[in-house]
Amino acid sequence: MTYADGRYGALDIGTVTCRLLVADVEDGRIIDVDKEYAITDLGVGVDATGRLSEAAIERVLARYDTPEHPVRRLIAMATSASRDAANGPEFAARLAERGVTLAVIPGSREAQLTFLGASSDFPGENLLVVDIGG
Protein backbone atom coordinates (compact mmCIF):
# COMPACT_ATOMS: atom_id res chain seq x y z
CA MET A 1 0.00 0.00 0.00
CA THR A 2 1.29 3.45 -0.84
CA TYR A 3 0.29 6.71 0.76
CA ALA A 4 0.13 10.22 -0.64
CA ASP A 5 2.59 12.69 0.81
CA GLY A 6 1.45 14.08 4.16
CA ARG A 7 1.44 13.44 7.88
CA TYR A 8 0.03 10.17 9.21
CA GLY A 9 -0.45 8.61 12.61
CA ALA A 10 -0.40 4.98 13.70
CA LEU A 11 -1.91 4.09 17.06
CA ASP A 12 -1.38 0.67 18.62
CA ILE A 13 -3.83 0.09 21.49
CA GLY A 14 -2.61 -2.90 23.46
CA THR A 15 -3.74 -4.56 26.65
CA VAL A 16 -1.33 -2.55 28.79
CA THR A 17 0.24 0.10 26.58
CA CYS A 18 -0.61 2.43 23.74
CA ARG A 19 1.99 3.48 21.21
CA LEU A 20 1.60 6.34 18.80
CA LEU A 21 3.81 7.08 15.82
CA VAL A 22 3.38 10.28 13.85
CA ALA A 23 5.32 10.36 10.60
CA ASP A 24 5.56 12.34 7.40
CA VAL A 25 5.42 10.54 4.08
CA GLU A 26 7.53 12.31 1.45
CA ASP A 27 8.18 10.75 -1.94
CA GLY A 28 7.56 7.29 -0.50
CA ARG A 29 9.93 7.82 2.44
CA ILE A 30 8.71 7.69 6.06
CA ILE A 31 10.15 10.34 8.36
CA ASP A 32 9.38 10.01 12.07
CA VAL A 33 7.96 13.17 13.64
CA ASP A 34 6.98 11.90 17.08
CA LYS A 35 6.74 8.67 19.04
CA GLU A 36 4.69 8.33 22.19
CA TYR A 37 4.30 5.47 24.64
CA ALA A 38 1.80 5.37 27.48
CA ILE A 39 0.66 2.77 29.98
CA THR A 40 -3.13 2.88 29.83
CA ASP A 41 -3.96 -0.59 31.25
CA LEU A 42 -6.93 -1.06 28.93
CA GLY A 43 -7.07 -4.78 29.72
CA VAL A 44 -7.34 -4.49 33.51
CA GLY A 45 -10.09 -6.89 34.60
CA VAL A 46 -10.95 -8.22 31.13
CA ASP A 47 -10.05 -11.82 32.04
CA ALA A 48 -12.29 -11.71 35.11
CA THR A 49 -15.25 -9.75 33.70
CA GLY A 50 -15.05 -10.24 29.94
CA ARG A 51 -15.40 -6.48 29.52
CA LEU A 52 -13.27 -3.37 29.21
CA SER A 53 -13.87 -1.22 32.27
CA GLU A 54 -15.23 2.29 31.85
CA ALA A 55 -12.19 3.67 33.69
CA ALA A 56 -9.81 1.88 31.31
CA ILE A 57 -11.69 3.12 28.25
CA GLU A 58 -11.61 6.67 29.61
CA ARG A 59 -7.82 6.45 30.13
CA VAL A 60 -7.32 5.66 26.45
CA LEU A 61 -9.86 8.22 25.25
CA ALA A 62 -8.39 10.98 27.43
CA ARG A 63 -4.88 10.22 26.22
CA TYR A 64 -5.71 10.38 22.52
CA ASP A 65 -8.62 12.83 22.46
CA THR A 66 -6.75 15.80 21.01
CA PRO A 67 -3.82 14.99 18.74
CA GLU A 68 -0.72 17.07 19.32
CA HIS A 69 0.17 16.71 15.65
CA PRO A 70 -2.76 16.96 13.20
CA VAL A 71 -2.58 14.07 10.76
CA ARG A 72 -4.00 13.37 7.34
CA ARG A 73 -5.08 9.93 8.52
CA LEU A 74 -4.83 8.06 11.82
CA ILE A 75 -4.59 4.32 11.56
CA ALA A 76 -5.58 2.68 14.86
CA MET A 77 -5.34 -0.99 15.76
CA ALA A 78 -6.25 -2.78 18.94
CA THR A 79 -5.16 -6.20 20.08
CA SER A 80 -5.95 -8.77 22.75
CA ALA A 81 -8.00 -6.86 25.35
CA SER A 82 -10.26 -5.27 22.74
CA ARG A 83 -10.49 -8.55 20.86
CA ASP A 84 -11.47 -10.52 23.96
CA ALA A 85 -13.86 -8.01 25.54
CA ALA A 86 -17.59 -8.28 24.92
CA ASN A 87 -17.77 -4.49 24.75
CA GLY A 88 -14.89 -4.11 22.29
CA PRO A 89 -17.30 -2.82 19.61
CA GLU A 90 -18.54 -0.16 22.06
CA PHE A 91 -14.95 0.96 22.61
CA ALA A 92 -14.48 1.18 18.83
CA ALA A 93 -17.68 3.25 18.54
CA ARG A 94 -16.46 5.68 21.22
CA LEU A 95 -13.21 6.17 19.28
CA ALA A 96 -15.20 6.61 16.07
CA GLU A 97 -17.09 9.49 17.71
CA ARG A 98 -13.69 11.19 17.92
CA GLY A 99 -12.86 10.48 14.30
CA VAL A 100 -10.65 7.45 14.96
CA THR A 101 -11.49 4.26 13.07
CA LEU A 102 -10.32 1.27 15.08
CA ALA A 103 -9.40 -2.08 13.58
CA VAL A 104 -9.43 -4.87 16.15
CA ILE A 105 -6.98 -7.28 14.60
CA PRO A 106 -6.82 -11.06 15.02
CA GLY A 107 -3.92 -12.64 16.90
CA SER A 108 -2.36 -13.97 13.70
CA ARG A 109 -2.18 -10.46 12.21
CA GLU A 110 -0.83 -9.10 15.49
CA ALA A 111 1.97 -11.69 15.34
CA GLN A 112 2.79 -10.78 11.71
CA LEU A 113 2.98 -7.08 12.48
CA THR A 114 5.06 -7.68 15.61
CA PHE A 115 7.57 -9.71 13.62
CA LEU A 116 7.72 -7.19 10.78
CA GLY A 117 8.29 -4.32 13.20
CA ALA A 118 10.95 -6.12 15.21
CA SER A 119 12.81 -7.45 12.18
CA SER A 120 12.62 -4.44 9.85
CA ASP A 121 16.14 -3.25 10.71
CA PHE A 122 17.66 -6.70 10.09
CA PRO A 123 16.94 -7.63 6.45
CA GLY A 124 18.10 -11.09 5.48
CA GLU A 125 18.89 -12.11 9.06
CA ASN A 126 17.49 -15.23 10.74
CA LEU A 127 15.58 -13.95 13.76
CA LEU A 128 13.41 -15.19 16.57
CA VAL A 129 10.98 -12.62 17.94
CA VAL A 130 9.15 -13.09 21.23
CA ASP A 131 6.19 -10.87 22.13
CA ILE A 132 5.70 -10.79 25.90
CA GLY A 133 2.37 -8.98 25.58
CA GLY A 134 1.14 -5.65 26.80
PDB file of C-alpha atoms in Angstrom:
ATOM      1  CA  MET A   1       0.000   0.000   0.000  1.00  0.00           C
ATOM      2  CA  THR A   2       1.295   3.449  -0.843  1.00  0.00           C
ATOM      3  CA  TYR A   3       0.286   6.706   0.764  1.00  0.00           C
ATOM      4  CA  ALA A   4       0.133  10.215  -0.639  1.00  0.00           C
ATOM      5  CA  ASP A   5       2.591  12.688   0.814  1.00  0.00           C
ATOM      6  CA  GLY A   6       1.453  14.077   4.159  1.00  0.00           C
ATOM      7  CA  ARG A   7       1.444  13.443   7.879  1.00  0.00           C
ATOM      8  CA  TYR A   8       0.027  10.170   9.208  1.00  0.00           C
ATOM      9  CA  GLY A   9      -0.445   8.608  12.606  1.00  0.00           C
ATOM     10  CA  ALA A  10      -0.395   4.983  13.696  1.00  0.00           C
ATOM     11  CA  LEU A  11      -1.910   4.093  17.055  1.00  0.00           C
ATOM     12  CA  ASP A  12      -1.377   0.666  18.623  1.00  0.00           C
ATOM     13  CA  ILE A  13      -3.826   0.089  21.489  1.00  0.00           C
ATOM     14  CA  GLY A  14      -2.607  -2.899  23.456  1.00  0.00           C
ATOM     15  CA  THR A  15      -3.736  -4.559  26.654  1.00  0.00           C
ATOM     16  CA  VAL A  16      -1.326  -2.551  28.794  1.00  0.00           C
ATOM     17  CA  THR A  17       0.237   0.098  26.578  1.00  0.00           C
ATOM     18  CA  CYS A  18      -0.609   2.433  23.744  1.00  0.00           C
ATOM     19  CA  ARG A  19       1.993   3.475  21.209  1.00  0.00           C
ATOM     20  CA  LEU A  20       1.598   6.340  18.805  1.00  0.00           C
ATOM     21  CA  LEU A  21       3.809   7.077  15.821  1.00  0.00           C
ATOM     22  CA  VAL A  22       3.378  10.281  13.846  1.00  0.00           C
ATOM     23  CA  ALA A  23       5.320  10.361  10.596  1.00  0.00           C
ATOM     24  CA  ASP A  24       5.557  12.340   7.398  1.00  0.00           C
ATOM     25  CA  VAL A  25       5.424  10.536   4.075  1.00  0.00           C
ATOM     26  CA  GLU A  26       7.529  12.314   1.451  1.00  0.00           C
ATOM     27  CA  ASP A  27       8.178  10.753  -1.942  1.00  0.00           C
ATOM     28  CA  GLY A  28       7.562   7.286  -0.498  1.00  0.00           C
ATOM     29  CA  ARG A  29       9.930   7.824   2.441  1.00  0.00           C
ATOM     30  CA  ILE A  30       8.714   7.687   6.055  1.00  0.00           C
ATOM     31  CA  ILE A  31      10.152  10.341   8.362  1.00  0.00           C
ATOM     32  CA  ASP A  32       9.384  10.006  12.073  1.00  0.00           C
ATOM     33  CA  VAL A  33       7.957  13.165  13.636  1.00  0.00           C
ATOM     34  CA  ASP A  34       6.984  11.902  17.081  1.00  0.00           C
ATOM     35  CA  LYS A  35       6.736   8.674  19.041  1.00  0.00           C
ATOM     36  CA  GLU A  36       4.694   8.327  22.191  1.00  0.00           C
ATOM     37  CA  TYR A  37       4.299   5.471  24.637  1.00  0.00           C
ATOM     38  CA  ALA A  38       1.797   5.366  27.480  1.00  0.00           C
ATOM     39  CA  ILE A  39       0.662   2.774  29.980  1.00  0.00           C
ATOM     40  CA  THR A  40      -3.132   2.880  29.829  1.00  0.00           C
ATOM     41  CA  ASP A  41      -3.959  -0.589  31.249  1.00  0.00           C
ATOM     42  CA  LEU A  42      -6.928  -1.064  28.930  1.00  0.00           C
ATOM     43  CA  GLY A  43      -7.069  -4.778  29.724  1.00  0.00           C
ATOM     44  CA  VAL A  44      -7.339  -4.494  33.512  1.00  0.00           C
ATOM     45  CA  GLY A  45     -10.089  -6.890  34.603  1.00  0.00           C
ATOM     46  CA  VAL A  46     -10.949  -8.224  31.130  1.00  0.00           C
ATOM     47  CA  ASP A  47     -10.046 -11.816  32.041  1.00  0.00           C
ATOM     48  CA  ALA A  48     -12.294 -11.706  35.114  1.00  0.00           C
ATOM     49  CA  THR A  49     -15.247  -9.746  33.699  1.00  0.00           C
ATOM     50  CA  GLY A  50     -15.048 -10.240  29.942  1.00  0.00           C
ATOM     51  CA  ARG A  51     -15.399  -6.475  29.517  1.00  0.00           C
ATOM     52  CA  LEU A  52     -13.265  -3.370  29.214  1.00  0.00           C
ATOM     53  CA  SER A  53     -13.867  -1.224  32.271  1.00  0.00           C
ATOM     54  CA  GLU A  54     -15.228   2.292  31.849  1.00  0.00           C
ATOM     55  CA  ALA A  55     -12.189   3.668  33.690  1.00  0.00           C
ATOM     56  CA  ALA A  56      -9.808   1.884  31.309  1.00  0.00           C
ATOM     57  CA  ILE A  57     -11.689   3.123  28.246  1.00  0.00           C
ATOM     58  CA  GLU A  58     -11.607   6.666  29.610  1.00  0.00           C
ATOM     59  CA  ARG A  59      -7.825   6.453  30.134  1.00  0.00           C
ATOM     60  CA  VAL A  60      -7.322   5.661  26.453  1.00  0.00           C
ATOM     61  CA  LEU A  61      -9.858   8.223  25.252  1.00  0.00           C
ATOM     62  CA  ALA A  62      -8.386  10.976  27.434  1.00  0.00           C
ATOM     63  CA  ARG A  63      -4.881  10.222  26.219  1.00  0.00           C
ATOM     64  CA  TYR A  64      -5.709  10.380  22.516  1.00  0.00           C
ATOM     65  CA  ASP A  65      -8.624  12.827  22.464  1.00  0.00           C
ATOM     66  CA  THR A  66      -6.747  15.798  21.015  1.00  0.00           C
ATOM     67  CA  PRO A  67      -3.821  14.987  18.741  1.00  0.00           C
ATOM     68  CA  GLU A  68      -0.722  17.072  19.322  1.00  0.00           C
ATOM     69  CA  HIS A  69       0.169  16.710  15.652  1.00  0.00           C
ATOM     70  CA  PRO A  70      -2.758  16.962  13.204  1.00  0.00           C
ATOM     71  CA  VAL A  71      -2.575  14.066  10.756  1.00  0.00           C
ATOM     72  CA  ARG A  72      -4.001  13.372   7.340  1.00  0.00           C
ATOM     73  CA  ARG A  73      -5.076   9.929   8.516  1.00  0.00           C
ATOM     74  CA  LEU A  74      -4.835   8.062  11.823  1.00  0.00           C
ATOM     75  CA  ILE A  75      -4.594   4.315  11.561  1.00  0.00           C
ATOM     76  CA  ALA A  76      -5.577   2.684  14.863  1.00  0.00           C
ATOM     77  CA  MET A  77      -5.337  -0.990  15.757  1.00  0.00           C
ATOM     78  CA  ALA A  78      -6.251  -2.781  18.944  1.00  0.00           C
ATOM     79  CA  THR A  79      -5.162  -6.199  20.080  1.00  0.00           C
ATOM     80  CA  SER A  80      -5.948  -8.774  22.746  1.00  0.00           C
ATOM     81  CA  ALA A  81      -7.996  -6.863  25.350  1.00  0.00           C
ATOM     82  CA  SER A  82     -10.260  -5.268  22.743  1.00  0.00           C
ATOM     83  CA  ARG A  83     -10.491  -8.545  20.856  1.00  0.00           C
ATOM     84  CA  ASP A  84     -11.473 -10.521  23.960  1.00  0.00           C
ATOM     85  CA  ALA A  85     -13.864  -8.014  25.536  1.00  0.00           C
ATOM     86  CA  ALA A  86     -17.594  -8.279  24.917  1.00  0.00           C
ATOM     87  CA  ASN A  87     -17.771  -4.485  24.745  1.00  0.00           C
ATOM     88  CA  GLY A  88     -14.885  -4.111  22.294  1.00  0.00           C
ATOM     89  CA  PRO A  89     -17.304  -2.817  19.609  1.00  0.00           C
ATOM     90  CA  GLU A  90     -18.545  -0.164  22.062  1.00  0.00           C
ATOM     91  CA  PHE A  91     -14.949   0.956  22.609  1.00  0.00           C
ATOM     92  CA  ALA A  92     -14.476   1.177  18.831  1.00  0.00           C
ATOM     93  CA  ALA A  93     -17.677   3.253  18.544  1.00  0.00           C
ATOM     94  CA  ARG A  94     -16.458   5.680  21.215  1.00  0.00           C
ATOM     95  CA  LEU A  95     -13.215   6.174  19.285  1.00  0.00           C
ATOM     96  CA  ALA A  96     -15.196   6.613  16.065  1.00  0.00           C
ATOM     97  CA  GLU A  97     -17.089   9.485  17.708  1.00  0.00           C
ATOM     98  CA  ARG A  98     -13.687  11.188  17.924  1.00  0.00           C
ATOM     99  CA  GLY A  99     -12.862  10.478  14.297  1.00  0.00           C
ATOM    100  CA  VAL A 100     -10.651   7.450  14.964  1.00  0.00           C
ATOM    101  CA  THR A 101     -11.489   4.260  13.067  1.00  0.00           C
ATOM    102  CA  LEU A 102     -10.317   1.266  15.081  1.00  0.00           C
ATOM    103  CA  ALA A 103      -9.405  -2.076  13.576  1.00  0.00           C
ATOM    104  CA  VAL A 104      -9.430  -4.873  16.154  1.00  0.00           C
ATOM    105  CA  ILE A 105      -6.981  -7.282  14.597  1.00  0.00           C
ATOM    106  CA  PRO A 106      -6.819 -11.059  15.023  1.00  0.00           C
ATOM    107  CA  GLY A 107      -3.924 -12.636  16.896  1.00  0.00           C
ATOM    108  CA  SER A 108      -2.357 -13.975  13.699  1.00  0.00           C
ATOM    109  CA  ARG A 109      -2.182 -10.464  12.210  1.00  0.00           C
ATOM    110  CA  GLU A 110      -0.829  -9.098  15.490  1.00  0.00           C
ATOM    111  CA  ALA A 111       1.965 -11.693  15.336  1.00  0.00           C
ATOM    112  CA  GLN A 112       2.789 -10.782  11.715  1.00  0.00           C
ATOM    113  CA  LEU A 113       2.979  -7.076  12.483  1.00  0.00           C
ATOM    114  CA  THR A 114       5.057  -7.677  15.610  1.00  0.00           C
ATOM    115  CA  PHE A 115       7.569  -9.707  13.623  1.00  0.00           C
ATOM    116  CA  LEU A 116       7.719  -7.185  10.775  1.00  0.00           C
ATOM    117  CA  GLY A 117       8.287  -4.319  13.203  1.00  0.00           C
ATOM    118  CA  ALA A 118      10.955  -6.120  15.209  1.00  0.00           C
ATOM    119  CA  SER A 119      12.812  -7.451  12.179  1.00  0.00           C
ATOM    120  CA  SER A 120      12.625  -4.436   9.853  1.00  0.00           C
ATOM    121  CA  ASP A 121      16.145  -3.253  10.707  1.00  0.00           C
ATOM    122  CA  PHE A 122      17.657  -6.702  10.088  1.00  0.00           C
ATOM    123  CA  PRO A 123      16.942  -7.626   6.452  1.00  0.00           C
ATOM    124  CA  GLY A 124      18.098 -11.092   5.484  1.00  0.00           C
ATOM    125  CA  GLU A 125      18.891 -12.114   9.063  1.00  0.00           C
ATOM    126  CA  ASN A 126      17.495 -15.226  10.744  1.00  0.00           C
ATOM    127  CA  LEU A 127      15.581 -13.947  13.763  1.00  0.00           C
ATOM    128  CA  LEU A 128      13.413 -15.186  16.566  1.00  0.00           C
ATOM    129  CA  VAL A 129      10.976 -12.619  17.939  1.00  0.00           C
ATOM    130  CA  VAL A 130       9.147 -13.086  21.227  1.00  0.00           C
ATOM    131  CA  ASP A 131       6.190 -10.875  22.125  1.00  0.00           C
ATOM    132  CA  ILE A 132       5.698 -10.793  25.896  1.00  0.00           C
ATOM    133  CA  GLY A 133       2.375  -8.984  25.579  1.00  0.00           C
ATOM    134  CA  GLY A 134       1.141  -5.655  26.802  1.00  0.00           C
TER     135      GLY A 134
END
